[in-house]
PDB file of N, CA, C and O in Angstrom:
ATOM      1  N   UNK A   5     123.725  83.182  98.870  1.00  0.00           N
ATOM      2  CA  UNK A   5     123.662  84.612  99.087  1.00  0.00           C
ATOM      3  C   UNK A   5     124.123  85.389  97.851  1.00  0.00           C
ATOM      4  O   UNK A   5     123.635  86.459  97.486  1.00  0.00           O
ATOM      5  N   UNK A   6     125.235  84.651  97.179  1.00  0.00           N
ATOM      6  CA  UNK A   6     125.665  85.741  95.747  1.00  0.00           C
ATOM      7  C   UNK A   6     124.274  85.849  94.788  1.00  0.00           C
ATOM      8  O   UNK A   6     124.076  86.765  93.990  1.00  0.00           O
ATOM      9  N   UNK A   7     123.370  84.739  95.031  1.00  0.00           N
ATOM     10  CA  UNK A   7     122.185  84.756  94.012  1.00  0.00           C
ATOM     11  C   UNK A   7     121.298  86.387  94.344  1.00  0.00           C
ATOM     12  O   UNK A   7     120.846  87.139  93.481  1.00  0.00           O
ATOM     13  N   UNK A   8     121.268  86.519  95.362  1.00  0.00           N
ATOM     14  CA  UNK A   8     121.111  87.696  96.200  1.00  0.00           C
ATOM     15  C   UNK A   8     121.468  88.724  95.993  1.00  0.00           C
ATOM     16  O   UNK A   8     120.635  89.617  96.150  1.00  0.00           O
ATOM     17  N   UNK A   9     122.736  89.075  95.583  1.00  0.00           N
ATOM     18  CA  UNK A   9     123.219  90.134  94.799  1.00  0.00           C
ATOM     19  C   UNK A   9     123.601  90.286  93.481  1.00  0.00           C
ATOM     20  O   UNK A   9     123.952  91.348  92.968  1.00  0.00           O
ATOM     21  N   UNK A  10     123.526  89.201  92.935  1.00  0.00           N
ATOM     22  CA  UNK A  10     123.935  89.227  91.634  1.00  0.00           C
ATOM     23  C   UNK A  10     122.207  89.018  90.787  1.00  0.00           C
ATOM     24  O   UNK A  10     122.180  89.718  89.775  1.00  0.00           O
ATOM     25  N   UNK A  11     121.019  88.327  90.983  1.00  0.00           N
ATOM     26  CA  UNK A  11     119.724  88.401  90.440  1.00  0.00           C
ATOM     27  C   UNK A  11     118.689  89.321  90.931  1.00  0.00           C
ATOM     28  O   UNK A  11     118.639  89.544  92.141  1.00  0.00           O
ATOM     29  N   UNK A  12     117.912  89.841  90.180  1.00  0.00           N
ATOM     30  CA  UNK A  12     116.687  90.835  90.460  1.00  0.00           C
ATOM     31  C   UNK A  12     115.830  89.851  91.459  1.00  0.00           C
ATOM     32  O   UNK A  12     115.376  88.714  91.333  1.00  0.00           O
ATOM     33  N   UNK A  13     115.825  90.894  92.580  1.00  0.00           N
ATOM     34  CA  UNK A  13     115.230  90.844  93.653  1.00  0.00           C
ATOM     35  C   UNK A  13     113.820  91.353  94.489  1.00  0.00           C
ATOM     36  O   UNK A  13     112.958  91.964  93.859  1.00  0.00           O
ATOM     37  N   UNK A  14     113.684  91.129  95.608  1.00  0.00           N
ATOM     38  CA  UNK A  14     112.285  92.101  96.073  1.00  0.00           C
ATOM     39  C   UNK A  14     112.704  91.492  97.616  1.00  0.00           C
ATOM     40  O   UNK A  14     112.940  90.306  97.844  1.00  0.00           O
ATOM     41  N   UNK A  15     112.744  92.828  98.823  1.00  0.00           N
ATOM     42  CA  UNK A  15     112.800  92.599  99.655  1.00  0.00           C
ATOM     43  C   UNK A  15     111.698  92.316 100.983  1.00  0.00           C
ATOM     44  O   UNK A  15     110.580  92.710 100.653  1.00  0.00           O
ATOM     45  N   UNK A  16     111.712  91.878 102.057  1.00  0.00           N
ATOM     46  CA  UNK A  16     110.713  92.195 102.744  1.00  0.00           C
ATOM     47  C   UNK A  16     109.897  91.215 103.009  1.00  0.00           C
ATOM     48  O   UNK A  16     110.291  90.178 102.476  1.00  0.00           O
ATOM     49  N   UNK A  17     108.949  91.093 103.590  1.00  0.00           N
ATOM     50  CA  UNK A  17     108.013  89.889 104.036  1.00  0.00           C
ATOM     51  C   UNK A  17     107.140  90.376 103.153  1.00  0.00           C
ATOM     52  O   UNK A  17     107.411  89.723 102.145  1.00  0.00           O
ATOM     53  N   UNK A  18     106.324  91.052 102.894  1.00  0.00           N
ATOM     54  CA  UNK A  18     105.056  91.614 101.949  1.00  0.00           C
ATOM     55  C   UNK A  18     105.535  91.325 100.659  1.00  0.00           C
ATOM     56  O   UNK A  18     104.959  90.547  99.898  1.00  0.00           O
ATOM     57  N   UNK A  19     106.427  91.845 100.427  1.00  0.00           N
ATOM     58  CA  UNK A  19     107.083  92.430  98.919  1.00  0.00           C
ATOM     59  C   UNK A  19     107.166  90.430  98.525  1.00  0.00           C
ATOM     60  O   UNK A  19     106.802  89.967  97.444  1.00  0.00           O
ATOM     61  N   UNK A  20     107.655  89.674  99.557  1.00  0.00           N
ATOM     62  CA  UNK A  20     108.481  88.269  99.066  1.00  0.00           C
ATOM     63  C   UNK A  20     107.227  87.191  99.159  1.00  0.00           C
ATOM     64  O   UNK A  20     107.133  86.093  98.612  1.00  0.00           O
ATOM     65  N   UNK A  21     106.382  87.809  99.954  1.00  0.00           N
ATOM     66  CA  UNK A  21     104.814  86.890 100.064  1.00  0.00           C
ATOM     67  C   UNK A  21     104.296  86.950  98.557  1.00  0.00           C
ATOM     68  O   UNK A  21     103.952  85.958  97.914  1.00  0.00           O
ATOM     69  N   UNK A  22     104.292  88.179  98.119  1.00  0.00           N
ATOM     70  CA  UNK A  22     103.677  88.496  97.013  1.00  0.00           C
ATOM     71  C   UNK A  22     103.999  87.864  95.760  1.00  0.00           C
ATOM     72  O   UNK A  22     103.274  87.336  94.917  1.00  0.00           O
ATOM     73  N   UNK A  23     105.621  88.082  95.840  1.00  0.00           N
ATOM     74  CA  UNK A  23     106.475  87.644  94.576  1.00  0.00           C
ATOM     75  C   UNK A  23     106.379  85.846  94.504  1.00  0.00           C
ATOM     76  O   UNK A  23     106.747  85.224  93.507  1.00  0.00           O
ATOM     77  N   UNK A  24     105.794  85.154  95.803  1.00  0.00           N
ATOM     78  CA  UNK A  24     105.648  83.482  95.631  1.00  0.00           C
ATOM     79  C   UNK A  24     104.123  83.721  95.013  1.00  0.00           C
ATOM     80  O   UNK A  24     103.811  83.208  93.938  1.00  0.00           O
ATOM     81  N   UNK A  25     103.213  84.525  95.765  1.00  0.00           N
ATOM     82  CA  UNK A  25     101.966  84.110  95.042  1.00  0.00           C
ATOM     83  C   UNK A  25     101.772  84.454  93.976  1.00  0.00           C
ATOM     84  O   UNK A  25     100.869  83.847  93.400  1.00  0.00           O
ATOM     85  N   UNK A  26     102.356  85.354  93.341  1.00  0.00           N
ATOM     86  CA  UNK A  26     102.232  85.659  92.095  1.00  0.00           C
ATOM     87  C   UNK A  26     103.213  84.444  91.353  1.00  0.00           C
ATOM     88  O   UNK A  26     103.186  84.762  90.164  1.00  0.00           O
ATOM     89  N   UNK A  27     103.828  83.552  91.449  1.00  0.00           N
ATOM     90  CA  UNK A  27     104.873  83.008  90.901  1.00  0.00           C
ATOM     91  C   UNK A  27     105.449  83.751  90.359  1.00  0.00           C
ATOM     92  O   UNK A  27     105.285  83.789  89.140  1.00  0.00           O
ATOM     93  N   UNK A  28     106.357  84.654  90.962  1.00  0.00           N
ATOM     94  CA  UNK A  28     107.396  85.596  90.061  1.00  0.00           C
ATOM     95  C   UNK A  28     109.063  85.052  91.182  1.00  0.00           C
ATOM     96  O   UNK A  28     110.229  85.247  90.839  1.00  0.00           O
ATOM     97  N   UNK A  29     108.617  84.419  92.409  1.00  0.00           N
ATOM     98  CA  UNK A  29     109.795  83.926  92.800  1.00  0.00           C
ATOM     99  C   UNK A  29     110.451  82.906  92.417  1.00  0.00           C
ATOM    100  O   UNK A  29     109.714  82.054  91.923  1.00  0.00           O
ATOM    101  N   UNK A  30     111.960  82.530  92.445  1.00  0.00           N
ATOM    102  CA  UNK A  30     112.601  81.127  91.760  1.00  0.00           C
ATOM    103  C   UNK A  30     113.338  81.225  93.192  1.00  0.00           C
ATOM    104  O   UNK A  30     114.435  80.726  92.941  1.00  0.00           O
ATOM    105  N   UNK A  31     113.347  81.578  94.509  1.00  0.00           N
ATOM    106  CA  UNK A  31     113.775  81.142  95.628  1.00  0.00           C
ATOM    107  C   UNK A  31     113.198  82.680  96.561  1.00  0.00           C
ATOM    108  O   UNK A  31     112.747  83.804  96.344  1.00  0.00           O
ATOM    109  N   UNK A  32     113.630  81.683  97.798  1.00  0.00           N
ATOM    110  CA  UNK A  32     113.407  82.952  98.991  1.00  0.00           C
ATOM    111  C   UNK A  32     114.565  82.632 100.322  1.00  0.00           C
ATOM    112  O   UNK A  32     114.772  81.617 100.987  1.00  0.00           O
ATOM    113  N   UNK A  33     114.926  83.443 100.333  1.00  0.00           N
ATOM    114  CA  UNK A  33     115.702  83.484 101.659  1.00  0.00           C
ATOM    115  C   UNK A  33     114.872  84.066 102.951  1.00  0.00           C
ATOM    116  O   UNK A  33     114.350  85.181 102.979  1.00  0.00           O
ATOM    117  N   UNK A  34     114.846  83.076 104.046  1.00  0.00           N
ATOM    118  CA  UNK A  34     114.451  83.844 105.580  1.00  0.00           C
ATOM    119  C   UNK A  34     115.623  83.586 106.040  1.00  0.00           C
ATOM    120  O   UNK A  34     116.416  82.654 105.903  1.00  0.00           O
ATOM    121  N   UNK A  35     115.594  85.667 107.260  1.00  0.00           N
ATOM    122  CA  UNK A  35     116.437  84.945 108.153  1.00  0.00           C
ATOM    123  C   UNK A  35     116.392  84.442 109.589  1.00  0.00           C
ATOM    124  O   UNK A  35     115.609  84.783 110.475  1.00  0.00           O
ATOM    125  N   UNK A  36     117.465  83.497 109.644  1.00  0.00           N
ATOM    126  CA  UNK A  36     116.927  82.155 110.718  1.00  0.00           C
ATOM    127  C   UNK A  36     116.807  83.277 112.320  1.00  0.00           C
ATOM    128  O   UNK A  36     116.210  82.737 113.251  1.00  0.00           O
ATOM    129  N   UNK A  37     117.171  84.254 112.496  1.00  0.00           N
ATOM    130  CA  UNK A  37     116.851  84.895 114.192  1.00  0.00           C
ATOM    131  C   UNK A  37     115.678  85.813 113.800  1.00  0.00           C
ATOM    132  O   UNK A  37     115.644  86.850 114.462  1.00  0.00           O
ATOM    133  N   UNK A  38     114.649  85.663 112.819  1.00  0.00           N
ATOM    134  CA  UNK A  38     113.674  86.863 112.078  1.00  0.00           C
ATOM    135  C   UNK A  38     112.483  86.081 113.283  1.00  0.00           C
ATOM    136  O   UNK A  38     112.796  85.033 113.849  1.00  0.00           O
ATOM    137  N   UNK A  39     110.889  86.897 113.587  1.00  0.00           N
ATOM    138  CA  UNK A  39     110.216  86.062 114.617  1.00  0.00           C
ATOM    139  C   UNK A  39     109.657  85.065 113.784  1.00  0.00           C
ATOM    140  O   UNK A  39     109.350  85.511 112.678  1.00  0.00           O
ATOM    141  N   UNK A  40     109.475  84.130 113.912  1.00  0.00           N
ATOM    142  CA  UNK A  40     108.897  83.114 113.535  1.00  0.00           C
ATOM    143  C   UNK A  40     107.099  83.292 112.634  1.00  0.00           C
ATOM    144  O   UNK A  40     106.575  82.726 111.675  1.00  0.00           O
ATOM    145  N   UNK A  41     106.615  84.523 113.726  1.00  0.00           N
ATOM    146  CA  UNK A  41     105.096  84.954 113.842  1.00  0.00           C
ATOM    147  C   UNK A  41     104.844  85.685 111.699  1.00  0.00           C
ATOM    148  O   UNK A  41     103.926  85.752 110.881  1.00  0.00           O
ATOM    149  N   UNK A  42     106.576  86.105 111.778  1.00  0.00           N
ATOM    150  CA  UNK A  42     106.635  86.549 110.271  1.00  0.00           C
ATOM    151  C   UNK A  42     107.457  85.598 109.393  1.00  0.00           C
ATOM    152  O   UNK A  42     107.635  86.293 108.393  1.00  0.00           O
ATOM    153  N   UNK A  43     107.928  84.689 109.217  1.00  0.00           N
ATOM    154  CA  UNK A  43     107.970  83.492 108.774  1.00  0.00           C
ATOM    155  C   UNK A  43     107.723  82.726 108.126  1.00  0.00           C
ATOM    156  O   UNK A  43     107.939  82.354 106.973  1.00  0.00           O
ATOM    157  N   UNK A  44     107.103  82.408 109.143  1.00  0.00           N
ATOM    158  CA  UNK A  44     106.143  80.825 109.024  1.00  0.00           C
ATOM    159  C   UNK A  44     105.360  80.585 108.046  1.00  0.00           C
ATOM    160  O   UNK A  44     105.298  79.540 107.399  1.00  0.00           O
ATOM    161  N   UNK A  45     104.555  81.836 107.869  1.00  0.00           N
ATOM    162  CA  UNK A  45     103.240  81.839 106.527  1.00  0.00           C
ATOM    163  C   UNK A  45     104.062  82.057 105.172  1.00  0.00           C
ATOM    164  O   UNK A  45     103.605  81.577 104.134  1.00  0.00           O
ATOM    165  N   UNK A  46     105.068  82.654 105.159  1.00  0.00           N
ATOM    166  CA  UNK A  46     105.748  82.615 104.049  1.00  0.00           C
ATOM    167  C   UNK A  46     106.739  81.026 103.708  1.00  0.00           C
ATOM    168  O   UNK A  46     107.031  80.456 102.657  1.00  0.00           O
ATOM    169  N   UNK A  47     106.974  80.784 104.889  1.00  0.00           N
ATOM    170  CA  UNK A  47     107.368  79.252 104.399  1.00  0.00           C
ATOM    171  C   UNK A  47     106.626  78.377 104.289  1.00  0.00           C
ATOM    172  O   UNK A  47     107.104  77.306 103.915  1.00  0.00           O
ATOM    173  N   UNK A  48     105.086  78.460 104.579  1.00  0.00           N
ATOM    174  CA  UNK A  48     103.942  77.114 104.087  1.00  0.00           C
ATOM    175  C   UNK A  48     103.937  77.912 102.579  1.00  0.00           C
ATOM    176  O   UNK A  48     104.380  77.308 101.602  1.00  0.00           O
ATOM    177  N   UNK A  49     103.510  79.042 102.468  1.00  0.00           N
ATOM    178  CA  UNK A  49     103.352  79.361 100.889  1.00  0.00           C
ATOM    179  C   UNK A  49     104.327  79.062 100.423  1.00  0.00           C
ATOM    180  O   UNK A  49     103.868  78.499  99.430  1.00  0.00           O
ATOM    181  N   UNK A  50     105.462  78.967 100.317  1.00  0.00           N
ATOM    182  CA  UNK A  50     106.732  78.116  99.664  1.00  0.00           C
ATOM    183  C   UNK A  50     106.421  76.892  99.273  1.00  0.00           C
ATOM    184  O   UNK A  50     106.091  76.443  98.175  1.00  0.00           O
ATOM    185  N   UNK A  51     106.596  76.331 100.490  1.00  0.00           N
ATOM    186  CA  UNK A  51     106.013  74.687  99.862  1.00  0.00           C
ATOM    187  C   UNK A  51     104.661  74.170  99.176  1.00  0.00           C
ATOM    188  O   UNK A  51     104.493  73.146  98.514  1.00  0.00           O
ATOM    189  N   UNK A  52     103.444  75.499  99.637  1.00  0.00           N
ATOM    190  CA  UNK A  52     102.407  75.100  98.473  1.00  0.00           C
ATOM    191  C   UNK A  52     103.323  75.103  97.219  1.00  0.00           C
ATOM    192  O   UNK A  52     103.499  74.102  96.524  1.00  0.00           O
ATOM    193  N   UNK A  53     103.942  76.421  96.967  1.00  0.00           N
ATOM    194  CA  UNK A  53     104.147  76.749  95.676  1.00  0.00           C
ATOM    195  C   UNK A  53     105.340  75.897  94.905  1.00  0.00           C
ATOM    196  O   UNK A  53     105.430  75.819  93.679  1.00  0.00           O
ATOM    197  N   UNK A  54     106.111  75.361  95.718  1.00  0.00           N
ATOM    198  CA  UNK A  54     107.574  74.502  95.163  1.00  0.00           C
ATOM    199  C   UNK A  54     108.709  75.144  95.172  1.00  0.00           C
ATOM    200  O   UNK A  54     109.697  74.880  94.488  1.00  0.00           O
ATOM    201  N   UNK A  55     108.516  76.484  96.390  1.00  0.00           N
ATOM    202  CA  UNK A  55     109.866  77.509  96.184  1.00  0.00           C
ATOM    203  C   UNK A  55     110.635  77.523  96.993  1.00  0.00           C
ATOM    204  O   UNK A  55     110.223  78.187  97.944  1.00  0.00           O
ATOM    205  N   UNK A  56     112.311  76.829  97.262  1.00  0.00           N
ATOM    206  CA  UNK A  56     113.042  76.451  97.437  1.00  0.00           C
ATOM    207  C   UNK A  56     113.385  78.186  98.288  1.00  0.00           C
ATOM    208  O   UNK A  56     113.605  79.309  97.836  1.00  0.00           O
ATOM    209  N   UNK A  57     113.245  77.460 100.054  1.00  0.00           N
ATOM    210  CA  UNK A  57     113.602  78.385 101.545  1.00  0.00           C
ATOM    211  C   UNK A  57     114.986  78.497 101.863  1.00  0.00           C
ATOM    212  O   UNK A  57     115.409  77.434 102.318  1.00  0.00           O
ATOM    213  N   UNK A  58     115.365  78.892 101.831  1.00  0.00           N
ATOM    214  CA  UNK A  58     117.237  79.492 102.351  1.00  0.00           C
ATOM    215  C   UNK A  58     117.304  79.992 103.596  1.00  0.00           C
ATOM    216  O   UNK A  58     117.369  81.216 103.711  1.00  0.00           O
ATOM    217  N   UNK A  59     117.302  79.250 104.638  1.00  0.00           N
ATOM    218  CA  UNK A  59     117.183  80.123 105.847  1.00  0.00           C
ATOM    219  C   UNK A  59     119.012  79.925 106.988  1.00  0.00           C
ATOM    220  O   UNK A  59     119.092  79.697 108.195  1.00  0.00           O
ATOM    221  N   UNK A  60     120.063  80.109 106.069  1.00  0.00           N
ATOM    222  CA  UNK A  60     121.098  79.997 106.627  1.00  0.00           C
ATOM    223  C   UNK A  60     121.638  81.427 106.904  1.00  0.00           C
ATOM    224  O   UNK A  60     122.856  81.332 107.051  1.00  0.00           O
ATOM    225  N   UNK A  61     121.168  82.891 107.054  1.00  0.00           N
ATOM    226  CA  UNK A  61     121.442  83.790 107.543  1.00  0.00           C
ATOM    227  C   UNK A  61     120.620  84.732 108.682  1.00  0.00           C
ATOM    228  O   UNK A  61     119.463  84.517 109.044  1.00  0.00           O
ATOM    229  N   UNK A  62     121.271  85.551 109.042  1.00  0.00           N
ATOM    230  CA  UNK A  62     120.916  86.517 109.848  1.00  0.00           C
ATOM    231  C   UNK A  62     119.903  88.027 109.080  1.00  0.00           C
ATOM    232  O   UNK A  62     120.184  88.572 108.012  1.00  0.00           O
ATOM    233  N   UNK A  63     119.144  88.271 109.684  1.00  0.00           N
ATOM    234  CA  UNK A  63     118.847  89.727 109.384  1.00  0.00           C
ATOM    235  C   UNK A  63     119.443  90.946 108.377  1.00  0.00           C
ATOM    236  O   UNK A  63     119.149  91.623 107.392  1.00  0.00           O
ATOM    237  N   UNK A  64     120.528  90.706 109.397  1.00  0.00           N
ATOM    238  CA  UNK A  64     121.724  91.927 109.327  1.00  0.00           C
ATOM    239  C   UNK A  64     121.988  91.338 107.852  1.00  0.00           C
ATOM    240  O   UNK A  64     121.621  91.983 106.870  1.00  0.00           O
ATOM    241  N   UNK A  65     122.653  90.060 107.720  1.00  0.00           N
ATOM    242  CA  UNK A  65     123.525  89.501 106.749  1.00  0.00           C
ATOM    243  C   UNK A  65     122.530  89.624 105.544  1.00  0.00           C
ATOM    244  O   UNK A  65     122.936  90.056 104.465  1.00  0.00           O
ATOM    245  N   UNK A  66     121.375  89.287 105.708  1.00  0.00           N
ATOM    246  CA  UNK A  66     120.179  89.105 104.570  1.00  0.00           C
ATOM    247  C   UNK A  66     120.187  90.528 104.197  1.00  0.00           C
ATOM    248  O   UNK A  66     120.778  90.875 103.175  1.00  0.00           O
ATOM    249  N   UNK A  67     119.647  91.283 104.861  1.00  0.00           N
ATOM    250  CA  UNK A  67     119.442  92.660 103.963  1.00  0.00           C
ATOM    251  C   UNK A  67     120.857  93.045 103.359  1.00  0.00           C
ATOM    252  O   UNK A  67     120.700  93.152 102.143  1.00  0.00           O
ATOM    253  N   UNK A  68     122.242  93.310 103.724  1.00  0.00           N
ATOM    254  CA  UNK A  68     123.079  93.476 103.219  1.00  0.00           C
ATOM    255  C   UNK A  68     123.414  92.790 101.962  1.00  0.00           C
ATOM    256  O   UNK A  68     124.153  93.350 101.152  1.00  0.00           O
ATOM    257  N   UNK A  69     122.925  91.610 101.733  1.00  0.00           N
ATOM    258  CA  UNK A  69     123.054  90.979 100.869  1.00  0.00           C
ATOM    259  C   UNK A  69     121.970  91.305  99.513  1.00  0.00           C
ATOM    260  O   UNK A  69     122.151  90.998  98.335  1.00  0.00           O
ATOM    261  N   UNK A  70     120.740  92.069 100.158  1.00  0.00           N
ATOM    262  CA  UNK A  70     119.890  92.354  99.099  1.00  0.00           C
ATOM    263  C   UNK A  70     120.149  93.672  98.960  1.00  0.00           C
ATOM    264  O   UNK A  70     119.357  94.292  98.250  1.00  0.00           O
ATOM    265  N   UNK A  71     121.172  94.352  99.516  1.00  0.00           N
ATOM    266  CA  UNK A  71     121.331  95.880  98.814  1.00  0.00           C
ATOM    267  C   UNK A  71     120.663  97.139  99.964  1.00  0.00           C
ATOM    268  O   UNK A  71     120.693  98.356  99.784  1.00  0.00           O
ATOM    269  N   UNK A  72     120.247  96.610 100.810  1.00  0.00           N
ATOM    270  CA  UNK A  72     119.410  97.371 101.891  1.00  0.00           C
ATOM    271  C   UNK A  72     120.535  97.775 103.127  1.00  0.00           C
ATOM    272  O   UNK A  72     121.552  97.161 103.450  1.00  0.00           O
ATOM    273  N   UNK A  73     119.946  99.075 103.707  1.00  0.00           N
ATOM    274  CA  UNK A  73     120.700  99.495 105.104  1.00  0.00           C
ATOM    275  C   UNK A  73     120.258  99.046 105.563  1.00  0.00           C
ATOM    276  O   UNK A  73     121.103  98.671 106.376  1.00  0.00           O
ATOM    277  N   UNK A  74     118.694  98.274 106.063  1.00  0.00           N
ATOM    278  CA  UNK A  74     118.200  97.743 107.336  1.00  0.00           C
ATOM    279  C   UNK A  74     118.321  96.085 106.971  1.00  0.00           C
ATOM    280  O   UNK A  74     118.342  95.537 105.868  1.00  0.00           O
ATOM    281  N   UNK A  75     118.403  95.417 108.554  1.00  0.00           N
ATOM    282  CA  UNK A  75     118.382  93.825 108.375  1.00  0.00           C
ATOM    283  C   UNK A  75     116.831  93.814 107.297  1.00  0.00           C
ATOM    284  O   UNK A  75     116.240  94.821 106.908  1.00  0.00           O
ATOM    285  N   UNK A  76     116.531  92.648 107.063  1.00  0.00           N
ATOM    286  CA  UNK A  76     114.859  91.785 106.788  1.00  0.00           C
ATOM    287  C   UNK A  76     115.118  90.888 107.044  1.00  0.00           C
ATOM    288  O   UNK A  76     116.211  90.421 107.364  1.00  0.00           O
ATOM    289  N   UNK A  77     113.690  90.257 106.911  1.00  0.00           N
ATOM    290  CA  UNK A  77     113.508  89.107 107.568  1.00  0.00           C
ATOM    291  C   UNK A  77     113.249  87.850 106.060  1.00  0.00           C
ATOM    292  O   UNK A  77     113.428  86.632 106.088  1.00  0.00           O
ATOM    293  N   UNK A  78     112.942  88.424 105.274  1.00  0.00           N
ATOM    294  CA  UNK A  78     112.495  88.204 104.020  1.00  0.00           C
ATOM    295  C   UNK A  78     113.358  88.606 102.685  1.00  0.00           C
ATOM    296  O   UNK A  78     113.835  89.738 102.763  1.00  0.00           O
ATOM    297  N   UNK A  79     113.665  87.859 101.411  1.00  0.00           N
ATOM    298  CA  UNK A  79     113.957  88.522 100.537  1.00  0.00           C
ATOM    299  C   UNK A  79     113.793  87.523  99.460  1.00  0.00           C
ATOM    300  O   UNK A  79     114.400  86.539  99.882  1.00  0.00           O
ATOM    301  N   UNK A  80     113.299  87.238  98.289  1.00  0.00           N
ATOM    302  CA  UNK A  80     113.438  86.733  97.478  1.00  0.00           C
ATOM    303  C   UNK A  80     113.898  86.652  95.948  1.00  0.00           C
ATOM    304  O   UNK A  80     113.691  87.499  95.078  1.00  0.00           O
ATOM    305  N   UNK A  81     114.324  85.881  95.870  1.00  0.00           N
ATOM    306  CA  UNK A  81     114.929  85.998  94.208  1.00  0.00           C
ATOM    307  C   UNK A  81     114.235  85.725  92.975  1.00  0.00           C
ATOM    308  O   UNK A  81     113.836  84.590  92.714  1.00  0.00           O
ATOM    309  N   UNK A  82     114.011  87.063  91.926  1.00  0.00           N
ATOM    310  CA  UNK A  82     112.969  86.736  91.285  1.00  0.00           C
ATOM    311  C   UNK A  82     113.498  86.074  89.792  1.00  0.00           C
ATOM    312  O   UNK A  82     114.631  86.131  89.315  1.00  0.00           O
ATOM    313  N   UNK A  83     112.308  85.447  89.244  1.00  0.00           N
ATOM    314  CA  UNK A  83     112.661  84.612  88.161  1.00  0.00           C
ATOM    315  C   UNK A  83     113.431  85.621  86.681  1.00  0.00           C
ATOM    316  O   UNK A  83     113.024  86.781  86.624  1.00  0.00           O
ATOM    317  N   UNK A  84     114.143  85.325  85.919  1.00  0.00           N
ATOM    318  CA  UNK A  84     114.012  86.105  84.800  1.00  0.00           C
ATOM    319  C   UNK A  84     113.184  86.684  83.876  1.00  0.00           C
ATOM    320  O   UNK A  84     113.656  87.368  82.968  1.00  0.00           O
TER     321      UNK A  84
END
């Protein structure tokens, strides 16, 4: 989670889909009570791509951690 606040980021399911297909991600965090229905497609594109899933938080905990007032479900950490 400090990678989360301390590296340039992009929040969101759209915003974190994008940042794997573009290869601009070096990880992604989901969080584990987020629906599954928004998820899931972002964690097969992970493993096409080789990008290492973090799914040991909550909503609440995830967005706080990326700098946001609202939970997400999504957030990833982008490369340098």
């Amino acid at each position: 989670m400090k990678e989360l606040q301390s590296g340039k980021t992009v929040s969101g399911v759209k915003q974190s889909r994008r940042a794997v297909r573009d290869n601009l991600a070096r990880a992604v965090y989901l969080a584990r009570d987020a629906d599954p229905a928004l998820t899931d497609p972002i964690r097969s594109l992970c493993q096409e791509k080789g990008v290492p899933v973090i799914d040991r938080c909550t909503m609440r905990e995830l967005g706080q951690a990326a700098g946001i007032q609202v939970g997400t479900a999504a957030a990833a950490v982008l490369r340098e």
